[in-house]
């Protein structure tokens, strides 16, 4: 089914201060959607909102720490008061942490589940009543290939993304009868600030070869909004790996464990060279 053009749709994009979220905001605003930008870094959100408005688009910057349930409540209240019900929710905010499970501080585990999955469920609960009143809507959840193949040293992160995939599947089945679409998008490596945040390094610890530009994910999101599909893995070359992992997990164990150890050694070297940040 091909949906109407984006004109005027109110789109709430989490994690819009950088990477995939910022690229998606730019693209959807160009397509005529009214974009609400949220994340913690207010300066980034305001600069992006100004850029979008200079180009003739409509944008609203509302800073919020999505790790805080009351901030999530206030966010949806503010959007509805300004622009009415959210018609498209893009649950994109998220972060990882490169470490073995035993070396991941408990507070990081708790916060990762709070931001990557609880915020997604909470915002969904808050926007669905408005979508039901409108009789239409679309929720796009950003998972990861790590939501199908758990890859050390991102085991805790992978667990949050497996949860995103499972949540999205059930949500789709719940909401379809109400005319509300749900799409889960699972990117492979993307060239964003993710690596810097996950390593705590001032500099990016290095790109995984073949990483996509965030604009490629933004285009996939825009396509899904035009032609709703349940699930997108991007790039598609990861689909066979996902199937092999399901059917022959022991085969994948060896490669992922080896790659994980090599990555931790690489991070250790980068830290020793003095680029550890205060984060
Ligand atoms: N890059 C990849 O290789 C890759 C691959 C697959 C999936 N993903 C997923 O794609 C999504 C976007 O990540 P990205 O790659 O674009 O990385 P990014 O550039 O680091 O963007 C992450 C976004 O999440 C926001 N965020 C983090 N913690 C937050 C909090 N407590 N409250 C509100 N916002 C918060 C950040 O904003 P503030 O810091 O300003 O709060 C930022 O806007 C994530 O869910 C990530 O897991 C990324």
mmCIF file with all atom_site columns, N, CA, C and O and ligand atoms in Angstrom, residues 14-21 38-42 44 64-67 91-96 111 115-116 142-145 157 161 186-195 197 214, ligand 1:
data_model
loop_
_atom_site.group_PDB
_atom_site.id
_atom_site.type_symbol
_atom_site.label_atom_id
_atom_site.label_alt_id
_atom_site.label_comp_id
_atom_site.label_asym_id
_atom_site.label_entity_id
_atom_site.label_seq_id
_atom_site.pdbx_PDB_ins_code
_atom_site.Cartn_x
_atom_site.Cartn_y
_atom_site.Cartn_z
_atom_site.occupancy
_atom_site.B_iso_or_equiv
_atom_site.pdbx_formal_charge
_atom_site.auth_seq_id
_atom_site.auth_comp_id
_atom_site.auth_asym_id
_atom_site.auth_atom_id
_atom_site.pdbx_PDB_model_num
ATOM   1   N N   . UNK A 1 14  ? 13.251 10.599 18.044 1.00 0.00 ? 14  UNK A N   1
ATOM   2   C CA  . UNK A 1 14  ? 14.154 10.599 19.198 1.00 0.00 ? 14  UNK A CA  1
ATOM   3   C C   . UNK A 1 14  ? 15.592 10.389 18.714 1.00 0.00 ? 14  UNK A C   1
ATOM   4   O O   . UNK A 1 14  ? 15.828 9.780  17.672 1.00 0.00 ? 14  UNK A O   1
ATOM   5   N N   . UNK A 1 15  ? 16.527 10.936 19.501 1.00 0.00 ? 15  UNK A N   1
ATOM   6   C CA  . UNK A 1 15  ? 17.932 10.831 19.096 1.00 0.00 ? 15  UNK A CA  1
ATOM   7   C C   . UNK A 1 15  ? 18.205 11.662 17.854 1.00 0.00 ? 15  UNK A C   1
ATOM   8   O O   . UNK A 1 15  ? 18.982 11.263 16.979 1.00 0.00 ? 15  UNK A O   1
ATOM   9   N N   . UNK A 1 16  ? 17.587 12.854 17.794 1.00 0.00 ? 16  UNK A N   1
ATOM   10  C CA  . UNK A 1 16  ? 17.688 13.682 16.579 1.00 0.00 ? 16  UNK A CA  1
ATOM   11  C C   . UNK A 1 16  ? 18.887 14.627 16.619 1.00 0.00 ? 16  UNK A C   1
ATOM   12  O O   . UNK A 1 16  ? 19.069 15.414 15.699 1.00 0.00 ? 16  UNK A O   1
ATOM   13  N N   . UNK A 1 17  ? 19.721 14.545 17.671 1.00 0.00 ? 17  UNK A N   1
ATOM   14  C CA  . UNK A 1 17  ? 20.835 15.493 17.753 1.00 0.00 ? 17  UNK A CA  1
ATOM   15  C C   . UNK A 1 17  ? 22.038 15.046 16.929 1.00 0.00 ? 17  UNK A C   1
ATOM   16  O O   . UNK A 1 17  ? 22.982 15.810 16.769 1.00 0.00 ? 17  UNK A O   1
ATOM   17  N N   . UNK A 1 18  ? 22.032 13.821 16.432 1.00 0.00 ? 18  UNK A N   1
ATOM   18  C CA  . UNK A 1 18  ? 23.171 13.376 15.609 1.00 0.00 ? 18  UNK A CA  1
ATOM   19  C C   . UNK A 1 18  ? 22.783 12.156 14.777 1.00 0.00 ? 18  UNK A C   1
ATOM   20  O O   . UNK A 1 18  ? 21.665 11.649 14.883 1.00 0.00 ? 18  UNK A O   1
ATOM   21  N N   . UNK A 1 19  ? 23.719 11.707 13.958 1.00 0.00 ? 19  UNK A N   1
ATOM   22  C CA  . UNK A 1 19  ? 23.625 10.431 13.251 1.00 0.00 ? 19  UNK A CA  1
ATOM   23  C C   . UNK A 1 19  ? 22.324 10.196 12.498 1.00 0.00 ? 19  UNK A C   1
ATOM   24  O O   . UNK A 1 19  ? 21.841 11.055 11.750 1.00 0.00 ? 19  UNK A O   1
ATOM   25  N N   . UNK A 1 20  ? 21.761 9.013  12.701 1.00 0.00 ? 20  UNK A N   1
ATOM   26  C CA  . UNK A 1 20  ? 20.583 8.575  11.948 1.00 0.00 ? 20  UNK A CA  1
ATOM   27  C C   . UNK A 1 20  ? 19.383 9.498  12.205 1.00 0.00 ? 20  UNK A C   1
ATOM   28  O O   . UNK A 1 20  ? 18.644 9.851  11.286 1.00 0.00 ? 20  UNK A O   1
ATOM   29  N N   . UNK A 1 21  ? 19.208 9.903  13.462 1.00 0.00 ? 21  UNK A N   1
ATOM   30  C CA  . UNK A 1 21  ? 18.054 10.747 13.811 1.00 0.00 ? 21  UNK A CA  1
ATOM   31  C C   . UNK A 1 21  ? 18.112 12.094 13.108 1.00 0.00 ? 21  UNK A C   1
ATOM   32  O O   . UNK A 1 21  ? 17.104 12.563 12.559 1.00 0.00 ? 21  UNK A O   1
ATOM   33  N N   . UNK A 1 38  ? 14.075 15.487 19.361 1.00 0.00 ? 38  UNK A N   1
ATOM   34  C CA  . UNK A 1 38  ? 14.391 15.360 20.773 1.00 0.00 ? 38  UNK A CA  1
ATOM   35  C C   . UNK A 1 38  ? 15.662 14.552 20.987 1.00 0.00 ? 38  UNK A C   1
ATOM   36  O O   . UNK A 1 38  ? 16.013 13.681 20.181 1.00 0.00 ? 38  UNK A O   1
ATOM   37  N N   . UNK A 1 39  ? 16.364 14.888 22.077 1.00 0.00 ? 39  UNK A N   1
ATOM   38  C CA  . UNK A 1 39  ? 17.611 14.254 22.537 1.00 0.00 ? 39  UNK A CA  1
ATOM   39  C C   . UNK A 1 39  ? 18.038 15.116 23.730 1.00 0.00 ? 39  UNK A C   1
ATOM   40  O O   . UNK A 1 39  ? 17.292 16.018 24.122 1.00 0.00 ? 39  UNK A O   1
ATOM   41  N N   . UNK A 1 40  ? 19.228 14.854 24.278 1.00 0.00 ? 40  UNK A N   1
ATOM   42  C CA  . UNK A 1 40  ? 19.652 15.691 25.423 1.00 0.00 ? 40  UNK A CA  1
ATOM   43  C C   . UNK A 1 40  ? 20.345 16.976 24.979 1.00 0.00 ? 40  UNK A C   1
ATOM   44  O O   . UNK A 1 40  ? 20.205 18.001 25.616 1.00 0.00 ? 40  UNK A O   1
ATOM   45  N N   . UNK A 1 41  ? 21.108 16.938 23.890 1.00 0.00 ? 41  UNK A N   1
ATOM   46  C CA  . UNK A 1 41  ? 21.936 18.103 23.531 1.00 0.00 ? 41  UNK A CA  1
ATOM   47  C C   . UNK A 1 41  ? 21.106 19.188 22.842 1.00 0.00 ? 41  UNK A C   1
ATOM   48  O O   . UNK A 1 41  ? 20.910 19.182 21.630 1.00 0.00 ? 41  UNK A O   1
ATOM   49  N N   . UNK A 1 42  ? 20.683 20.151 23.684 1.00 0.00 ? 42  UNK A N   1
ATOM   50  C CA  . UNK A 1 42  ? 19.783 21.213 23.227 1.00 0.00 ? 42  UNK A CA  1
ATOM   51  C C   . UNK A 1 42  ? 20.396 22.053 22.101 1.00 0.00 ? 42  UNK A C   1
ATOM   52  O O   . UNK A 1 42  ? 19.711 22.401 21.135 1.00 0.00 ? 42  UNK A O   1
ATOM   53  N N   . UNK A 1 44  ? 22.517 21.265 19.770 1.00 0.00 ? 44  UNK A N   1
ATOM   54  C CA  . UNK A 1 44  ? 22.449 20.535 18.495 1.00 0.00 ? 44  UNK A CA  1
ATOM   55  C C   . UNK A 1 44  ? 21.030 20.544 17.934 1.00 0.00 ? 44  UNK A C   1
ATOM   56  O O   . UNK A 1 44  ? 20.817 20.717 16.743 1.00 0.00 ? 44  UNK A O   1
ATOM   57  N N   . UNK A 1 64  ? 15.188 16.477 25.930 1.00 0.00 ? 64  UNK A N   1
ATOM   58  C CA  . UNK A 1 64  ? 14.703 15.583 26.989 1.00 0.00 ? 64  UNK A CA  1
ATOM   59  C C   . UNK A 1 64  ? 15.708 14.456 27.186 1.00 0.00 ? 64  UNK A C   1
ATOM   60  O O   . UNK A 1 64  ? 16.287 13.961 26.220 1.00 0.00 ? 64  UNK A O   1
ATOM   61  N N   . UNK A 1 65  ? 15.891 14.071 28.434 1.00 0.00 ? 65  UNK A N   1
ATOM   62  C CA  . UNK A 1 65  ? 16.677 12.866 28.735 1.00 0.00 ? 65  UNK A CA  1
ATOM   63  C C   . UNK A 1 65  ? 15.698 11.706 28.763 1.00 0.00 ? 65  UNK A C   1
ATOM   64  O O   . UNK A 1 65  ? 14.887 11.575 29.695 1.00 0.00 ? 65  UNK A O   1
ATOM   65  N N   . UNK A 1 66  ? 15.781 10.851 27.771 1.00 0.00 ? 66  UNK A N   1
ATOM   66  C CA  . UNK A 1 66  ? 14.798 9.763  27.652 1.00 0.00 ? 66  UNK A CA  1
ATOM   67  C C   . UNK A 1 66  ? 15.023 8.666  28.688 1.00 0.00 ? 66  UNK A C   1
ATOM   68  O O   . UNK A 1 66  ? 14.226 7.732  28.779 1.00 0.00 ? 66  UNK A O   1
ATOM   69  N N   . UNK A 1 67  ? 16.092 8.803  29.464 1.00 0.00 ? 67  UNK A N   1
ATOM   70  C CA  . UNK A 1 67  ? 16.282 7.882  30.579 1.00 0.00 ? 67  UNK A CA  1
ATOM   71  C C   . UNK A 1 67  ? 15.394 8.239  31.760 1.00 0.00 ? 67  UNK A C   1
ATOM   72  O O   . UNK A 1 67  ? 15.332 7.502  32.740 1.00 0.00 ? 67  UNK A O   1
ATOM   73  N N   . UNK A 1 91  ? 11.365 5.852  17.024 1.00 0.00 ? 91  UNK A N   1
ATOM   74  C CA  . UNK A 1 91  ? 12.129 5.512  18.225 1.00 0.00 ? 91  UNK A CA  1
ATOM   75  C C   . UNK A 1 91  ? 13.543 5.151  17.809 1.00 0.00 ? 91  UNK A C   1
ATOM   76  O O   . UNK A 1 91  ? 13.832 4.000  17.479 1.00 0.00 ? 91  UNK A O   1
ATOM   77  N N   . UNK A 1 92  ? 14.399 6.167  17.814 1.00 0.00 ? 92  UNK A N   1
ATOM   78  C CA  . UNK A 1 92  ? 15.750 5.981  17.286 1.00 0.00 ? 92  UNK A CA  1
ATOM   79  C C   . UNK A 1 92  ? 16.831 6.140  18.359 1.00 0.00 ? 92  UNK A C   1
ATOM   80  O O   . UNK A 1 92  ? 17.902 5.555  18.238 1.00 0.00 ? 92  UNK A O   1
ATOM   81  N N   . UNK A 1 93  ? 16.556 6.900  19.426 1.00 0.00 ? 93  UNK A N   1
ATOM   82  C CA  . UNK A 1 93  ? 17.603 7.170  20.428 1.00 0.00 ? 93  UNK A CA  1
ATOM   83  C C   . UNK A 1 93  ? 18.124 5.857  20.999 1.00 0.00 ? 93  UNK A C   1
ATOM   84  O O   . UNK A 1 93  ? 17.351 4.931  21.251 1.00 0.00 ? 93  UNK A O   1
ATOM   85  N N   . UNK A 1 94  ? 19.416 5.792  21.188 1.00 0.00 ? 94  UNK A N   1
ATOM   86  C CA  . UNK A 1 94  ? 19.983 4.576  21.767 1.00 0.00 ? 94  UNK A CA  1
ATOM   87  C C   . UNK A 1 94  ? 21.482 4.690  21.846 1.00 0.00 ? 94  UNK A C   1
ATOM   88  O O   . UNK A 1 94  ? 22.100 5.543  21.205 1.00 0.00 ? 94  UNK A O   1
ATOM   89  N N   . UNK A 1 95  ? 22.076 3.840  22.678 1.00 0.00 ? 95  UNK A N   1
ATOM   90  C CA  . UNK A 1 95  ? 23.533 3.831  22.778 1.00 0.00 ? 95  UNK A CA  1
ATOM   91  C C   . UNK A 1 95  ? 24.024 2.440  23.165 1.00 0.00 ? 95  UNK A C   1
ATOM   92  O O   . UNK A 1 95  ? 23.237 1.604  23.621 1.00 0.00 ? 95  UNK A O   1
ATOM   93  N N   . UNK A 1 96  ? 25.290 2.208  22.940 1.00 0.00 ? 96  UNK A N   1
ATOM   94  C CA  . UNK A 1 96  ? 25.916 0.942  23.311 1.00 0.00 ? 96  UNK A CA  1
ATOM   95  C C   . UNK A 1 96  ? 27.097 1.195  24.230 1.00 0.00 ? 96  UNK A C   1
ATOM   96  O O   . UNK A 1 96  ? 27.405 2.347  24.572 1.00 0.00 ? 96  UNK A O   1
ATOM   97  N N   . UNK A 1 111 ? 20.768 1.921  32.519 1.00 0.00 ? 111 UNK A N   1
ATOM   98  C CA  . UNK A 1 111 ? 20.469 3.088  31.672 1.00 0.00 ? 111 UNK A CA  1
ATOM   99  C C   . UNK A 1 111 ? 20.237 2.674  30.214 1.00 0.00 ? 111 UNK A C   1
ATOM   100 O O   . UNK A 1 111 ? 19.401 3.221  29.517 1.00 0.00 ? 111 UNK A O   1
ATOM   101 N N   . UNK A 1 115 ? 16.947 3.626  28.163 1.00 0.00 ? 115 UNK A N   1
ATOM   102 C CA  . UNK A 1 115 ? 16.904 4.475  26.952 1.00 0.00 ? 115 UNK A CA  1
ATOM   103 C C   . UNK A 1 115 ? 16.525 3.649  25.714 1.00 0.00 ? 115 UNK A C   1
ATOM   104 O O   . UNK A 1 115 ? 15.675 4.047  24.917 1.00 0.00 ? 115 UNK A O   1
ATOM   105 N N   . UNK A 1 116 ? 17.162 2.480  25.550 1.00 0.00 ? 116 UNK A N   1
ATOM   106 C CA  . UNK A 1 116 ? 17.001 1.728  24.293 1.00 0.00 ? 116 UNK A CA  1
ATOM   107 C C   . UNK A 1 116 ? 15.663 1.012  24.192 1.00 0.00 ? 116 UNK A C   1
ATOM   108 O O   . UNK A 1 116 ? 15.161 0.814  23.086 1.00 0.00 ? 116 UNK A O   1
ATOM   109 N N   . UNK A 1 142 ? 14.091 1.651  15.709 1.00 0.00 ? 142 UNK A N   1
ATOM   110 C CA  . UNK A 1 142 ? 15.425 1.349  15.187 1.00 0.00 ? 142 UNK A CA  1
ATOM   111 C C   . UNK A 1 142 ? 16.067 0.283  16.081 1.00 0.00 ? 142 UNK A C   1
ATOM   112 O O   . UNK A 1 142 ? 16.367 0.539  17.255 1.00 0.00 ? 142 UNK A O   1
ATOM   113 N N   . UNK A 1 143 ? 16.235 -0.887 15.503 1.00 0.00 ? 143 UNK A N   1
ATOM   114 C CA  . UNK A 1 143 ? 16.915 -1.984 16.223 1.00 0.00 ? 143 UNK A CA  1
ATOM   115 C C   . UNK A 1 143 ? 18.347 -2.026 15.708 1.00 0.00 ? 143 UNK A C   1
ATOM   116 O O   . UNK A 1 143 ? 19.040 -0.995 15.687 1.00 0.00 ? 143 UNK A O   1
ATOM   117 N N   . UNK A 1 144 ? 18.802 -3.166 15.233 1.00 0.00 ? 144 UNK A N   1
ATOM   118 C CA  . UNK A 1 144 ? 20.175 -3.322 14.748 1.00 0.00 ? 144 UNK A CA  1
ATOM   119 C C   . UNK A 1 144 ? 20.317 -4.756 14.255 1.00 0.00 ? 144 UNK A C   1
ATOM   120 O O   . UNK A 1 144 ? 19.556 -5.632 14.675 1.00 0.00 ? 144 UNK A O   1
ATOM   121 N N   . UNK A 1 145 ? 21.330 -4.999 13.420 1.00 0.00 ? 145 UNK A N   1
ATOM   122 C CA  . UNK A 1 145 ? 21.670 -6.397 13.119 1.00 0.00 ? 145 UNK A CA  1
ATOM   123 C C   . UNK A 1 145 ? 22.040 -7.101 14.434 1.00 0.00 ? 145 UNK A C   1
ATOM   124 O O   . UNK A 1 145 ? 21.787 -8.292 14.616 1.00 0.00 ? 145 UNK A O   1
ATOM   125 N N   . UNK A 1 157 ? 24.087 -4.469 24.910 1.00 0.00 ? 157 UNK A N   1
ATOM   126 C CA  . UNK A 1 157 ? 23.429 -3.686 23.857 1.00 0.00 ? 157 UNK A CA  1
ATOM   127 C C   . UNK A 1 157 ? 22.581 -4.604 22.969 1.00 0.00 ? 157 UNK A C   1
ATOM   128 O O   . UNK A 1 157 ? 21.427 -4.299 22.648 1.00 0.00 ? 157 UNK A O   1
ATOM   129 N N   . UNK A 1 161 ? 18.531 -4.699 21.873 1.00 0.00 ? 161 UNK A N   1
ATOM   130 C CA  . UNK A 1 161 ? 18.040 -4.661 20.487 1.00 0.00 ? 161 UNK A CA  1
ATOM   131 C C   . UNK A 1 161 ? 17.203 -5.899 20.153 1.00 0.00 ? 161 UNK A C   1
ATOM   132 O O   . UNK A 1 161 ? 16.273 -5.831 19.360 1.00 0.00 ? 161 UNK A O   1
ATOM   133 N N   . UNK A 1 186 ? 16.647 -2.524 11.047 1.00 0.00 ? 186 UNK A N   1
ATOM   134 C CA  . UNK A 1 186 ? 17.863 -3.053 11.670 1.00 0.00 ? 186 UNK A CA  1
ATOM   135 C C   . UNK A 1 186 ? 19.069 -2.769 10.788 1.00 0.00 ? 186 UNK A C   1
ATOM   136 O O   . UNK A 1 186 ? 19.348 -3.519 9.845  1.00 0.00 ? 186 UNK A O   1
ATOM   137 N N   . UNK A 1 187 ? 19.791 -1.697 11.120 1.00 0.00 ? 187 UNK A N   1
ATOM   138 C CA  . UNK A 1 187 ? 20.978 -1.398 10.322 1.00 0.00 ? 187 UNK A CA  1
ATOM   139 C C   . UNK A 1 187 ? 22.184 -2.236 10.750 1.00 0.00 ? 187 UNK A C   1
ATOM   140 O O   . UNK A 1 187 ? 22.306 -2.613 11.919 1.00 0.00 ? 187 UNK A O   1
ATOM   141 N N   . UNK A 1 188 ? 23.080 -2.469 9.796  1.00 0.00 ? 188 UNK A N   1
ATOM   142 C CA  . UNK A 1 188 ? 24.435 -2.917 10.118 1.00 0.00 ? 188 UNK A CA  1
ATOM   143 C C   . UNK A 1 188 ? 25.215 -1.679 10.552 1.00 0.00 ? 188 UNK A C   1
ATOM   144 O O   . UNK A 1 188 ? 24.603 -0.672 10.925 1.00 0.00 ? 188 UNK A O   1
ATOM   145 N N   . UNK A 1 189 ? 26.543 -1.700 10.481 1.00 0.00 ? 189 UNK A N   1
ATOM   146 C CA  . UNK A 1 189 ? 27.319 -0.542 10.922 1.00 0.00 ? 189 UNK A CA  1
ATOM   147 C C   . UNK A 1 189 ? 26.984 0.736  10.129 1.00 0.00 ? 189 UNK A C   1
ATOM   148 O O   . UNK A 1 189 ? 26.837 0.684  8.911  1.00 0.00 ? 189 UNK A O   1
ATOM   149 N N   . UNK A 1 190 ? 26.857 1.843  10.865 1.00 0.00 ? 190 UNK A N   1
ATOM   150 C CA  . UNK A 1 190 ? 26.542 3.135  10.247 1.00 0.00 ? 190 UNK A CA  1
ATOM   151 C C   . UNK A 1 190 ? 27.566 4.148  10.777 1.00 0.00 ? 190 UNK A C   1
ATOM   152 O O   . UNK A 1 190 ? 27.933 4.100  11.958 1.00 0.00 ? 190 UNK A O   1
ATOM   153 N N   . UNK A 1 191 ? 28.005 5.067  9.912  1.00 0.00 ? 191 UNK A N   1
ATOM   154 C CA  . UNK A 1 191 ? 29.032 6.036  10.307 1.00 0.00 ? 191 UNK A CA  1
ATOM   155 C C   . UNK A 1 191 ? 28.408 7.195  11.077 1.00 0.00 ? 191 UNK A C   1
ATOM   156 O O   . UNK A 1 191 ? 27.950 8.170  10.484 1.00 0.00 ? 191 UNK A O   1
ATOM   157 N N   . UNK A 1 192 ? 28.333 7.043  12.414 1.00 0.00 ? 192 UNK A N   1
ATOM   158 C CA  . UNK A 1 192 ? 27.723 8.069  13.272 1.00 0.00 ? 192 UNK A CA  1
ATOM   159 C C   . UNK A 1 192 ? 28.604 8.245  14.512 1.00 0.00 ? 192 UNK A C   1
ATOM   160 O O   . UNK A 1 192 ? 29.718 7.734  14.553 1.00 0.00 ? 192 UNK A O   1
ATOM   161 N N   . UNK A 1 193 ? 28.043 8.879  15.533 1.00 0.00 ? 193 UNK A N   1
ATOM   162 C CA  . UNK A 1 193 ? 28.797 9.055  16.787 1.00 0.00 ? 193 UNK A CA  1
ATOM   163 C C   . UNK A 1 193 ? 28.653 7.849  17.713 1.00 0.00 ? 193 UNK A C   1
ATOM   164 O O   . UNK A 1 193 ? 29.106 7.879  18.854 1.00 0.00 ? 193 UNK A O   1
ATOM   165 N N   . UNK A 1 194 ? 27.996 6.793  17.238 1.00 0.00 ? 194 UNK A N   1
ATOM   166 C CA  . UNK A 1 194 ? 27.742 5.611  18.068 1.00 0.00 ? 194 UNK A CA  1
ATOM   167 C C   . UNK A 1 194 ? 29.033 5.053  18.684 1.00 0.00 ? 194 UNK A C   1
ATOM   168 O O   . UNK A 1 194 ? 29.106 4.778  19.880 1.00 0.00 ? 194 UNK A O   1
ATOM   169 N N   . UNK A 1 195 ? 30.080 4.888  17.850 1.00 0.00 ? 195 UNK A N   1
ATOM   170 C CA  . UNK A 1 195 ? 31.328 4.265  18.298 1.00 0.00 ? 195 UNK A CA  1
ATOM   171 C C   . UNK A 1 195 ? 32.013 5.094  19.373 1.00 0.00 ? 195 UNK A C   1
ATOM   172 O O   . UNK A 1 195 ? 32.569 4.560  20.331 1.00 0.00 ? 195 UNK A O   1
ATOM   173 N N   . UNK A 1 197 ? 30.486 7.167  21.461 1.00 0.00 ? 197 UNK A N   1
ATOM   174 C CA  . UNK A 1 197 ? 29.701 7.065  22.698 1.00 0.00 ? 197 UNK A CA  1
ATOM   175 C C   . UNK A 1 197 ? 29.934 5.705  23.363 1.00 0.00 ? 197 UNK A C   1
ATOM   176 O O   . UNK A 1 197 ? 30.081 5.616  24.581 1.00 0.00 ? 197 UNK A O   1
ATOM   177 N N   . UNK A 1 214 ? 24.529 7.706  7.457  1.00 0.00 ? 214 UNK A N   1
ATOM   178 C CA  . UNK A 1 214 ? 23.228 7.775  8.138  1.00 0.00 ? 214 UNK A CA  1
ATOM   179 C C   . UNK A 1 214 ? 22.081 8.116  7.177  1.00 0.00 ? 214 UNK A C   1
ATOM   180 O O   . UNK A 1 214 ? 20.940 7.712  7.396  1.00 0.00 ? 214 UNK A O   1
HETATM 181 N N1  . LIG B 2 .   ? 25.767 3.490  14.182 1.00 0.00 ? 1   LIG B N1  1
HETATM 182 C C1  . LIG B 2 .   ? 25.547 2.191  14.035 1.00 0.00 ? 1   LIG B C1  1
HETATM 183 O O1  . LIG B 2 .   ? 26.438 1.449  13.583 1.00 0.00 ? 1   LIG B O1  1
HETATM 184 C C2  . LIG B 2 .   ? 24.193 1.608  14.362 1.00 0.00 ? 1   LIG B C2  1
HETATM 185 C C3  . LIG B 2 .   ? 23.882 0.339  13.846 1.00 0.00 ? 1   LIG B C3  1
HETATM 186 C C4  . LIG B 2 .   ? 22.645 -0.222 14.140 1.00 0.00 ? 1   LIG B C4  1
HETATM 187 C C5  . LIG B 2 .   ? 21.737 0.477  14.925 1.00 0.00 ? 1   LIG B C5  1
HETATM 188 N N2  . LIG B 2 .   ? 22.070 1.704  15.428 1.00 0.00 ? 1   LIG B N2  1
HETATM 189 C C6  . LIG B 2 .   ? 21.078 2.389  16.265 1.00 0.00 ? 1   LIG B C6  1
HETATM 190 O O2  . LIG B 2 .   ? 20.722 3.591  15.637 1.00 0.00 ? 1   LIG B O2  1
HETATM 191 C C7  . LIG B 2 .   ? 20.212 4.500  16.616 1.00 0.00 ? 1   LIG B C7  1
HETATM 192 C C8  . LIG B 2 .   ? 20.840 5.861  16.389 1.00 0.00 ? 1   LIG B C8  1
HETATM 193 O O3  . LIG B 2 .   ? 22.231 5.792  16.661 1.00 0.00 ? 1   LIG B O3  1
HETATM 194 P P1  . LIG B 2 .   ? 23.338 6.518  15.770 1.00 0.00 ? 1   LIG B P1  1
HETATM 195 O O4  . LIG B 2 .   ? 24.114 5.477  15.091 1.00 0.00 ? 1   LIG B O4  1
HETATM 196 O O5  . LIG B 2 .   ? 22.736 7.606  14.964 1.00 0.00 ? 1   LIG B O5  1
HETATM 197 O O6  . LIG B 2 .   ? 24.296 7.079  16.924 1.00 0.00 ? 1   LIG B O6  1
HETATM 198 P P2  . LIG B 2 .   ? 24.498 8.542  17.546 1.00 0.00 ? 1   LIG B P2  1
HETATM 199 O O7  . LIG B 2 .   ? 24.981 9.469  16.501 1.00 0.00 ? 1   LIG B O7  1
HETATM 200 O O8  . LIG B 2 .   ? 25.345 8.320  18.760 1.00 0.00 ? 1   LIG B O8  1
HETATM 201 O O9  . LIG B 2 .   ? 23.023 8.966  17.971 1.00 0.00 ? 1   LIG B O9  1
HETATM 202 C C9  . LIG B 2 .   ? 22.402 8.510  19.141 1.00 0.00 ? 1   LIG B C9  1
HETATM 203 C C10 . LIG B 2 .   ? 21.298 9.473  19.504 1.00 0.00 ? 1   LIG B C10 1
HETATM 204 O O10 . LIG B 2 .   ? 20.632 9.003  20.706 1.00 0.00 ? 1   LIG B O10 1
HETATM 205 C C11 . LIG B 2 .   ? 20.504 10.094 21.604 1.00 0.00 ? 1   LIG B C11 1
HETATM 206 N N3  . LIG B 2 .   ? 20.483 9.662  22.993 1.00 0.00 ? 1   LIG B N3  1
HETATM 207 C C12 . LIG B 2 .   ? 21.371 8.855  23.637 1.00 0.00 ? 1   LIG B C12 1
HETATM 208 N N4  . LIG B 2 .   ? 21.053 8.766  24.941 1.00 0.00 ? 1   LIG B N4  1
HETATM 209 C C13 . LIG B 2 .   ? 19.938 9.532  25.124 1.00 0.00 ? 1   LIG B C13 1
HETATM 210 C C14 . LIG B 2 .   ? 19.141 9.868  26.255 1.00 0.00 ? 1   LIG B C14 1
HETATM 211 N N5  . LIG B 2 .   ? 19.420 9.420  27.486 1.00 0.00 ? 1   LIG B N5  1
HETATM 212 N N6  . LIG B 2 .   ? 18.080 10.700 26.071 1.00 0.00 ? 1   LIG B N6  1
HETATM 213 C C15 . LIG B 2 .   ? 17.786 11.187 24.846 1.00 0.00 ? 1   LIG B C15 1
HETATM 214 N N7  . LIG B 2 .   ? 18.503 10.901 23.740 1.00 0.00 ? 1   LIG B N7  1
HETATM 215 C C16 . LIG B 2 .   ? 19.572 10.097 23.887 1.00 0.00 ? 1   LIG B C16 1
HETATM 216 C C17 . LIG B 2 .   ? 21.746 10.956 21.325 1.00 0.00 ? 1   LIG B C17 1
HETATM 217 O O11 . LIG B 2 .   ? 21.505 12.302 21.705 1.00 0.00 ? 1   LIG B O11 1
HETATM 218 P P3  . LIG B 2 .   ? 22.097 13.074 22.981 1.00 0.00 ? 1   LIG B P3  1
HETATM 219 O O12 . LIG B 2 .   ? 23.465 12.517 23.243 1.00 0.00 ? 1   LIG B O12 1
HETATM 220 O O13 . LIG B 2 .   ? 22.089 14.506 22.545 1.00 0.00 ? 1   LIG B O13 1
HETATM 221 O O14 . LIG B 2 .   ? 21.120 12.816 24.077 1.00 0.00 ? 1   LIG B O14 1
HETATM 222 C C18 . LIG B 2 .   ? 21.820 10.871 19.805 1.00 0.00 ? 1   LIG B C18 1
HETATM 223 O O15 . LIG B 2 .   ? 20.978 11.821 19.216 1.00 0.00 ? 1   LIG B O15 1
HETATM 224 C C19 . LIG B 2 .   ? 20.524 3.879  17.971 1.00 0.00 ? 1   LIG B C19 1
HETATM 225 O O16 . LIG B 2 .   ? 19.368 3.280  18.502 1.00 0.00 ? 1   LIG B O16 1
HETATM 226 C C20 . LIG B 2 .   ? 21.567 2.819  17.642 1.00 0.00 ? 1   LIG B C20 1
HETATM 227 O O17 . LIG B 2 .   ? 21.527 1.760  18.572 1.00 0.00 ? 1   LIG B O17 1
HETATM 228 C C21 . LIG B 2 .   ? 23.278 2.291  15.146 1.00 0.00 ? 1   LIG B C21 1
#
